PDB file of C-alpha atoms and ligand atoms in Angstrom:
ATOM      1  CA  MET A   1      -3.316  11.676 -10.979  1.00 95.00           C
ATOM      2  CA  ASN A   2      -1.930  10.682  -7.586  1.00 97.00           C
ATOM      3  CA  ILE A   3      -3.598   7.653  -6.071  1.00 98.00           C
ATOM      4  CA  LEU A   4      -3.331   5.936  -2.714  1.00 98.00           C
ATOM      5  CA  LEU A   5      -4.537   2.406  -2.037  1.00 98.00           C
ATOM      6  CA  LEU A   6      -5.356   1.243   1.477  1.00 98.00           C
ATOM      7  CA  GLY A   7      -6.271  -2.316   2.357  1.00 97.00           C
ATOM      8  CA  VAL A   8      -5.112  -5.214   4.438  1.00 96.00           C
ATOM      9  CA  GLN A   9      -2.563  -7.563   2.905  1.00 93.00           C
ATOM     10  CA  GLY A  10      -4.533 -10.053   0.849  1.00 93.00           C
ATOM     11  CA  SER A  11      -7.059  -7.405  -0.203  1.00 96.00           C
ATOM     12  CA  GLY A  12      -5.671  -7.373  -3.753  1.00 96.00           C
ATOM     13  CA  LYS A  13      -4.058  -3.981  -3.214  1.00 96.00           C
ATOM     14  CA  GLY A  14      -0.768  -4.778  -4.970  1.00 96.00           C
ATOM     15  CA  THR A  15      -2.487  -6.371  -7.973  1.00 96.00           C
ATOM     16  CA  GLN A  16      -4.861  -3.442  -8.411  1.00 98.00           C
ATOM     17  CA  ALA A  17      -2.088  -0.877  -7.884  1.00 98.00           C
ATOM     18  CA  LYS A  18      -0.100  -2.449 -10.740  1.00 98.00           C
ATOM     19  CA  ARG A  19      -3.116  -2.486 -13.043  1.00 98.00           C
ATOM     20  CA  ILE A  20      -3.940   1.151 -12.318  1.00 98.00           C
ATOM     21  CA  ALA A  21      -0.321   2.204 -12.882  1.00 98.00           C
ATOM     22  CA  ASP A  22      -0.167   0.327 -16.229  1.00 98.00           C
ATOM     23  CA  GLU A  23      -3.534   1.546 -17.446  1.00 97.00           C
ATOM     24  CA  TYR A  24      -3.039   5.217 -16.567  1.00 97.00           C
ATOM     25  CA  GLY A  25       0.722   5.518 -17.107  1.00 97.00           C
ATOM     26  CA  LEU A  26       1.541   6.212 -13.451  1.00 98.00           C
ATOM     27  CA  ALA A  27       4.498   5.113 -11.341  1.00 98.00           C
ATOM     28  CA  HIS A  28       3.716   2.145  -9.080  1.00 98.00           C
ATOM     29  CA  VAL A  29       5.285   2.956  -5.728  1.00 98.00           C
ATOM     30  CA  SER A  30       5.164  -0.153  -3.546  1.00 98.00           C
ATOM     31  CA  THR A  31       7.139   0.093  -0.321  1.00 98.00           C
ATOM     32  CA  GLY A  32       6.854  -3.686   0.145  1.00 97.00           C
ATOM     33  CA  ASP A  33       8.468  -4.262  -3.280  1.00 97.00           C
ATOM     34  CA  MET A  34      11.169  -1.698  -2.494  1.00 98.00           C
ATOM     35  CA  LEU A  35      12.005  -3.352   0.820  1.00 98.00           C
ATOM     36  CA  ARG A  36      11.952  -6.879  -0.639  1.00 96.00           C
ATOM     37  CA  GLY A  37      14.223  -5.604  -3.432  1.00 97.00           C
ATOM     38  CA  ALA A  38      16.670  -4.255  -0.857  1.00 98.00           C
ATOM     39  CA  VAL A  39      16.647  -7.609   0.965  1.00 97.00           C
ATOM     40  CA  ALA A  40      17.243  -9.510  -2.285  1.00 97.00           C
ATOM     41  CA  GLU A  41      20.143  -7.212  -3.211  1.00 98.00           C
ATOM     42  CA  GLY A  42      21.621  -7.508   0.263  1.00 98.00           C
ATOM     43  CA  THR A  43      22.019  -3.743   0.715  1.00 98.00           C
ATOM     44  CA  GLU A  44      22.489  -2.230   4.158  1.00 97.00           C
ATOM     45  CA  LEU A  45      18.803  -1.283   4.219  1.00 97.00           C
ATOM     46  CA  GLY A  46      17.930  -4.838   3.205  1.00 98.00           C
ATOM     47  CA  ARG A  47      19.985  -6.360   6.006  1.00 98.00           C
ATOM     48  CA  ARG A  48      18.367  -4.009   8.489  1.00 98.00           C
ATOM     49  CA  VAL A  49      14.760  -4.684   7.482  1.00 98.00           C
ATOM     50  CA  GLN A  50      14.911  -8.406   6.679  1.00 97.00           C
ATOM     51  CA  PRO A  51      14.119  -9.662  10.212  1.00 97.00           C
ATOM     52  CA  ILE A  52      11.324  -7.090  10.542  1.00 97.00           C
ATOM     53  CA  LEU A  53       9.679  -8.246   7.298  1.00 95.00           C
ATOM     54  CA  GLU A  54      10.007 -11.890   8.299  1.00 93.00           C
ATOM     55  CA  ARG A  55       8.205 -11.262  11.580  1.00 92.00           C
ATOM     56  CA  GLY A  56       5.431  -9.352   9.813  1.00 92.00           C
ATOM     57  CA  GLU A  57       6.231  -6.233  11.848  1.00 95.00           C
ATOM     58  CA  LEU A  58       6.466  -2.636  10.679  1.00 97.00           C
ATOM     59  CA  VAL A  59       9.687  -0.941   9.622  1.00 98.00           C
ATOM     60  CA  PRO A  60      10.300   2.241  11.707  1.00 98.00           C
ATOM     61  CA  ASP A  61       8.464   5.332  10.492  1.00 98.00           C
ATOM     62  CA  GLU A  62      11.556   7.547  10.031  1.00 98.00           C
ATOM     63  CA  LEU A  63      13.134   5.001   7.715  1.00 98.00           C
ATOM     64  CA  MET A  64       9.970   4.612   5.651  1.00 98.00           C
ATOM     65  CA  ILE A  65       9.377   8.346   5.415  1.00 98.00           C
ATOM     66  CA  GLU A  66      12.905   8.934   4.080  1.00 97.00           C
ATOM     67  CA  LEU A  67      12.514   6.088   1.599  1.00 97.00           C
ATOM     68  CA  ILE A  68       9.273   7.540   0.248  1.00 98.00           C
ATOM     69  CA  ARG A  69      10.591  11.095   0.159  1.00 97.00           C
ATOM     70  CA  GLU A  70      13.423   9.936  -2.079  1.00 97.00           C
ATOM     71  CA  ARG A  71      11.159   7.768  -4.226  1.00 97.00           C
ATOM     72  CA  LEU A  72       8.633  10.539  -4.877  1.00 97.00           C
ATOM     73  CA  GLY A  73      11.464  12.774  -6.035  1.00 95.00           C
ATOM     74  CA  ALA A  74      12.264  10.395  -8.907  1.00 97.00           C
ATOM     75  CA  GLU A  75      11.508  11.437 -12.479  1.00 96.00           C
ATOM     76  CA  ASP A  76       9.081   8.586 -13.264  1.00 97.00           C
ATOM     77  CA  THR A  77       6.559   9.848 -10.682  1.00 97.00           C
ATOM     78  CA  ALA A  78       6.088  13.139 -12.574  1.00 96.00           C
ATOM     79  CA  PRO A  79       2.920  11.992 -14.453  1.00 96.00           C
ATOM     80  CA  GLY A  80       1.517  10.753 -11.140  1.00 97.00           C
ATOM     81  CA  PHE A  81       1.876   7.779  -8.830  1.00 98.00           C
ATOM     82  CA  VAL A  82       0.008   4.917  -7.236  1.00 98.00           C
ATOM     83  CA  LEU A  83       1.074   4.514  -3.615  1.00 98.00           C
ATOM     84  CA  ASP A  84       0.799   0.943  -2.369  1.00 98.00           C
ATOM     85  CA  GLY A  85       1.808   0.063   1.197  1.00 98.00           C
ATOM     86  CA  PHE A  86       2.550   3.576   2.424  1.00 98.00           C
ATOM     87  CA  PRO A  87       1.389   5.198   4.671  1.00 98.00           C
ATOM     88  CA  ARG A  88       0.707   2.493   7.231  1.00 98.00           C
ATOM     89  CA  THR A  89       0.743   4.584  10.434  1.00 98.00           C
ATOM     90  CA  THR A  90      -0.532   8.016  11.507  1.00 98.00           C
ATOM     91  CA  PRO A  91       2.977   9.590  11.608  1.00 98.00           C
ATOM     92  CA  GLN A  92       3.594   8.286   8.063  1.00 98.00           C
ATOM     93  CA  ALA A  93       0.283   9.770   6.875  1.00 98.00           C
ATOM     94  CA  GLN A  94       1.097  13.116   8.457  1.00 97.00           C
ATOM     95  CA  ALA A  95       4.545  13.138   6.890  1.00 98.00           C
ATOM     96  CA  LEU A  96       3.020  12.278   3.516  1.00 98.00           C
ATOM     97  CA  ASP A  97       0.464  15.100   3.793  1.00 97.00           C
ATOM     98  CA  THR A  98       3.264  17.581   4.491  1.00 97.00           C
ATOM     99  CA  MET A  99       5.488  16.201   1.733  1.00 97.00           C
ATOM    100  CA  LEU A 100       2.743  16.314  -0.904  1.00 97.00           C
ATOM    101  CA  ALA A 101       1.680  19.824   0.135  1.00 96.00           C
ATOM    102  CA  GLU A 102       5.299  20.978  -0.244  1.00 95.00           C
ATOM    103  CA  ILE A 103       5.552  19.679  -3.778  1.00 93.00           C
ATOM    104  CA  ASP A 104       1.953  20.660  -4.596  1.00 94.00           C
ATOM    105  CA  ARG A 105       0.927  17.174  -5.624  1.00 95.00           C
ATOM    106  CA  PRO A 106      -2.193  16.353  -3.619  1.00 95.00           C
ATOM    107  CA  LEU A 107      -3.775  12.895  -3.589  1.00 97.00           C
ATOM    108  CA  SER A 108      -6.520  12.765  -6.217  1.00 96.00           C
ATOM    109  CA  VAL A 109      -8.251   9.783  -4.628  1.00 97.00           C
ATOM    110  CA  VAL A 110      -7.751   7.273  -1.815  1.00 98.00           C
ATOM    111  CA  PHE A 111      -9.205   3.800  -2.348  1.00 98.00           C
ATOM    112  CA  GLU A 112      -9.935   1.512   0.560  1.00 98.00           C
ATOM    113  CA  LEU A 113     -10.113  -2.100  -0.614  1.00 98.00           C
ATOM    114  CA  GLN A 114     -12.408  -3.760   1.882  1.00 98.00           C
ATOM    115  CA  VAL A 115     -12.203  -7.508   2.500  1.00 97.00           C
ATOM    116  CA  PRO A 116     -13.091  -9.516   5.593  1.00 96.00           C
ATOM    117  CA  ASP A 117     -10.137 -10.907   7.577  1.00 95.00           C
ATOM    118  CA  ASP A 118     -10.982 -14.524   6.750  1.00 95.00           C
ATOM    119  CA  VAL A 119     -10.858 -13.799   2.995  1.00 95.00           C
ATOM    120  CA  ALA A 120      -7.538 -11.953   3.371  1.00 95.00           C
ATOM    121  CA  THR A 121      -6.079 -14.782   5.471  1.00 94.00           C
ATOM    122  CA  GLU A 122      -7.159 -17.408   2.952  1.00 93.00           C
ATOM    123  CA  ARG A 123      -5.646 -15.465   0.043  1.00 92.00           C
ATOM    124  CA  LEU A 124      -2.372 -14.970   1.921  1.00 92.00           C
ATOM    125  CA  GLN A 125      -2.172 -18.665   2.775  1.00 91.00           C
ATOM    126  CA  ARG A 126      -2.710 -19.527  -0.874  1.00 90.00           C
ATOM    127  CA  ARG A 127       0.004 -17.046  -1.889  1.00 87.00           C
ATOM    128  CA  ALA A 128       2.342 -18.632   0.693  1.00 86.00           C
ATOM    129  CA  GLU A 129       1.887 -22.003  -1.017  1.00 87.00           C
ATOM    130  CA  LEU A 130       2.369 -20.566  -4.511  1.00 88.00           C
ATOM    131  CA  GLU A 131       5.162 -18.047  -4.010  1.00 84.00           C
ATOM    132  CA  GLY A 132       6.770 -19.068  -0.744  1.00 77.00           C
ATOM    133  CA  ARG A 133       7.171 -15.479   0.458  1.00 75.00           C
ATOM    134  CA  THR A 134       9.112 -15.667   3.703  1.00 75.00           C
ATOM    135  CA  ASP A 135       6.673 -13.307   5.457  1.00 77.00           C
ATOM    136  CA  ASP A 136       3.670 -15.494   4.625  1.00 82.00           C
ATOM    137  CA  THR A 137       4.013 -17.831   7.618  1.00 87.00           C
ATOM    138  CA  PRO A 138       0.768 -18.235   9.627  1.00 90.00           C
ATOM    139  CA  GLU A 139       2.167 -16.173  12.551  1.00 91.00           C
ATOM    140  CA  ALA A 140       3.392 -13.374  10.286  1.00 91.00           C
ATOM    141  CA  ILE A 141       0.053 -13.313   8.437  1.00 93.00           C
ATOM    142  CA  ARG A 142      -1.842 -12.956  11.716  1.00 94.00           C
ATOM    143  CA  LYS A 143       0.550 -10.271  12.909  1.00 94.00           C
ATOM    144  CA  ARG A 144       0.205  -8.226   9.715  1.00 94.00           C
ATOM    145  CA  ILE A 145      -3.606  -8.367   9.780  1.00 96.00           C
ATOM    146  CA  ASP A 146      -3.636  -7.320  13.468  1.00 96.00           C
ATOM    147  CA  LEU A 147      -1.232  -4.470  12.765  1.00 96.00           C
ATOM    148  CA  TYR A 148      -3.362  -3.323   9.857  1.00 97.00           C
ATOM    149  CA  HIS A 149      -6.386  -2.966  12.144  1.00 97.00           C
ATOM    150  CA  GLN A 150      -4.384  -1.251  14.900  1.00 98.00           C
ATOM    151  CA  GLN A 151      -2.131   1.066  12.915  1.00 98.00           C
ATOM    152  CA  THR A 152      -3.405   1.485   9.368  1.00 98.00           C
ATOM    153  CA  GLU A 153      -7.186   1.291   9.540  1.00 97.00           C
ATOM    154  CA  PRO A 154      -7.399   4.589  11.502  1.00 97.00           C
ATOM    155  CA  LEU A 155      -6.044   6.272   8.356  1.00 97.00           C
ATOM    156  CA  VAL A 156      -9.359   5.544   6.629  1.00 97.00           C
ATOM    157  CA  ALA A 157     -10.999   8.129   8.892  1.00 96.00           C
ATOM    158  CA  HIS A 158      -8.136  10.554   8.223  1.00 95.00           C
ATOM    159  CA  TYR A 159      -8.729  10.402   4.464  1.00 97.00           C
ATOM    160  CA  ARG A 160     -12.504  10.346   4.824  1.00 96.00           C
ATOM    161  CA  LEU A 161     -12.209  13.695   6.603  1.00 95.00           C
ATOM    162  CA  ALA A 162      -9.954  14.953   3.830  1.00 91.00           C
ATOM    163  CA  GLY A 163     -12.867  14.138   1.511  1.00 84.00           C
ATOM    164  CA  ASN A 164     -11.273  11.930  -1.123  1.00 92.00           C
ATOM    165  CA  LEU A 165     -11.924   8.408   0.184  1.00 97.00           C
ATOM    166  CA  VAL A 166     -13.676   5.829  -2.001  1.00 97.00           C
ATOM    167  CA  GLY A 167     -14.559   2.438  -0.500  1.00 97.00           C
ATOM    168  CA  ILE A 168     -14.284  -0.563  -2.821  1.00 97.00           C
ATOM    169  CA  HIS A 169     -15.669  -4.025  -2.093  1.00 96.00           C
ATOM    170  CA  GLY A 170     -12.517  -6.089  -2.644  1.00 96.00           C
ATOM    171  CA  GLY A 171     -13.956  -9.566  -2.154  1.00 94.00           C
ATOM    172  CA  ARG A 172     -14.875  -9.974  -5.827  1.00 95.00           C
ATOM    173  CA  SER A 173     -12.849 -10.983  -8.856  1.00 95.00           C
ATOM    174  CA  GLU A 174      -9.811  -8.976  -9.918  1.00 96.00           C
ATOM    175  CA  ASN A 175     -11.615  -7.721 -13.058  1.00 98.00           C
ATOM    176  CA  GLU A 176     -14.741  -6.670 -11.180  1.00 98.00           C
ATOM    177  CA  VAL A 177     -12.714  -4.730  -8.632  1.00 98.00           C
ATOM    178  CA  PHE A 178     -10.662  -3.052 -11.354  1.00 98.00           C
ATOM    179  CA  ALA A 179     -13.821  -2.042 -13.256  1.00 98.00           C
ATOM    180  CA  GLU A 180     -15.163  -0.326 -10.147  1.00 97.00           C
ATOM    181  CA  ILE A 181     -11.859   1.477  -9.619  1.00 98.00           C
ATOM    182  CA  GLN A 182     -11.901   2.672 -13.231  1.00 97.00           C
ATOM    183  CA  GLN A 183     -15.426   3.997 -12.824  1.00 96.00           C
ATOM    184  CA  ALA A 184     -14.323   5.994  -9.793  1.00 96.00           C
ATOM    185  CA  LEU A 185     -11.206   7.273 -11.593  1.00 96.00           C
ATOM    186  CA  ASP A 186     -13.321   8.486 -14.509  1.00 94.00           C
ATOM    187  CA  GLN A 187     -14.972  10.897 -12.052  1.00 90.00           C
ATOM    188  CA  VAL A 188     -11.674  12.342 -10.803  1.00 86.00           C
ATOM    189  CA  PRO A 189     -11.175  15.846 -12.216  1.00 76.00           C
ATOM    190  CA  SER A 190      -7.807  16.130 -13.965  1.00 65.00           C
ATOM    191  CA  ARG A 191      -5.595  19.004 -12.946  1.00 53.00           C
TER     192      ARG A 191
HETATM  193  P1  AMP B   1       3.650  -5.222   1.662  1.00 63.59           P
HETATM  194  O1  AMP B   1       4.237  -5.812   0.429  1.00 63.59           O
HETATM  195  O2  AMP B   1       3.077  -3.852   1.437  1.00 63.59           O
HETATM  196  O3  AMP B   1       2.652  -6.137   2.272  1.00 63.59           O
HETATM  197  O4  AMP B   1       4.834  -5.010   2.716  1.00 63.59           O
HETATM  198  C1  AMP B   1       5.634  -6.085   3.162  1.00 63.59           C
HETATM  199  C2  AMP B   1       6.316  -5.735   4.495  1.00 63.59           C
HETATM  200  O5  AMP B   1       7.151  -4.587   4.330  1.00 63.59           O
HETATM  201  C3  AMP B   1       5.354  -5.335   5.610  1.00 63.59           C
HETATM  202  O6  AMP B   1       4.841  -6.458   6.293  1.00 63.59           O
HETATM  203  C4  AMP B   1       6.272  -4.484   6.496  1.00 63.59           C
HETATM  204  O7  AMP B   1       7.147  -5.293   7.253  1.00 63.59           O
HETATM  205  C5  AMP B   1       7.111  -3.743   5.475  1.00 63.59           C
HETATM  206  N1  AMP B   1       6.516  -2.456   5.069  1.00 63.59           N
HETATM  207  C6  AMP B   1       6.051  -2.115   3.824  1.00 63.59           C
HETATM  208  N2  AMP B   1       5.587  -0.858   3.814  1.00 63.59           N
HETATM  209  C7  AMP B   1       5.736  -0.382   5.066  1.00 63.59           C
HETATM  210  C8  AMP B   1       5.423   0.850   5.707  1.00 63.59           C
HETATM  211  N3  AMP B   1       4.847   1.856   5.024  1.00 63.59           N
HETATM  212  N4  AMP B   1       5.722   0.997   7.016  1.00 63.59           N
HETATM  213  C9  AMP B   1       6.302  -0.002   7.706  1.00 63.59           C
HETATM  214  N5  AMP B   1       6.615  -1.192   7.190  1.00 63.59           N
HETATM  215  C10 AMP B   1       6.338  -1.395   5.874  1.00 63.59           C
END
């Protein structure tokens, strides 16, 4: 099974992606985690993207597309993957469509975790207090939510047209959201 999660930061996307990956034995592919890892390790990529992450802006498409192409070629994605944080723009989605068609690994389902902006903002502010993520400043939070609406939300229509979009009400508890995701996954034909 190959799964894609869409949703604004603070929608619970990362948490749900991890749970799905654990439960179904899939690789969790989080571009945010990959980039934060690169920053923490101080690699060249990390040095390049650090200021972008801190401002809450988007890393250039070409860089992200290469990163994902490499990641999806790794052995652990063979049973399937849960994509979390990619694609975030139309060029990224188009590149992903082409990439997955080439390797004959289509997306089984695309979940859109829907939460109102005020709920997402509140959750991100709470996370800022708990974890002190450097991109959880009020300005960066606002920027990321704006960018989600401008750049990423149009992808919902793209996947709705492709016919595999499932909307999930993400404002509930983690367990309730996961139960709904599981119900939807039970309907996905295995191939
Ligand atoms: P996330 O953990 O998914 O919220 O991502 C954290 C940050 O990494 C984002 O605010 C962006 O700066 C960057 N990032 C992650 N994924 C992408 C992507 N697909 N395209 C551009 N930037 C990204």
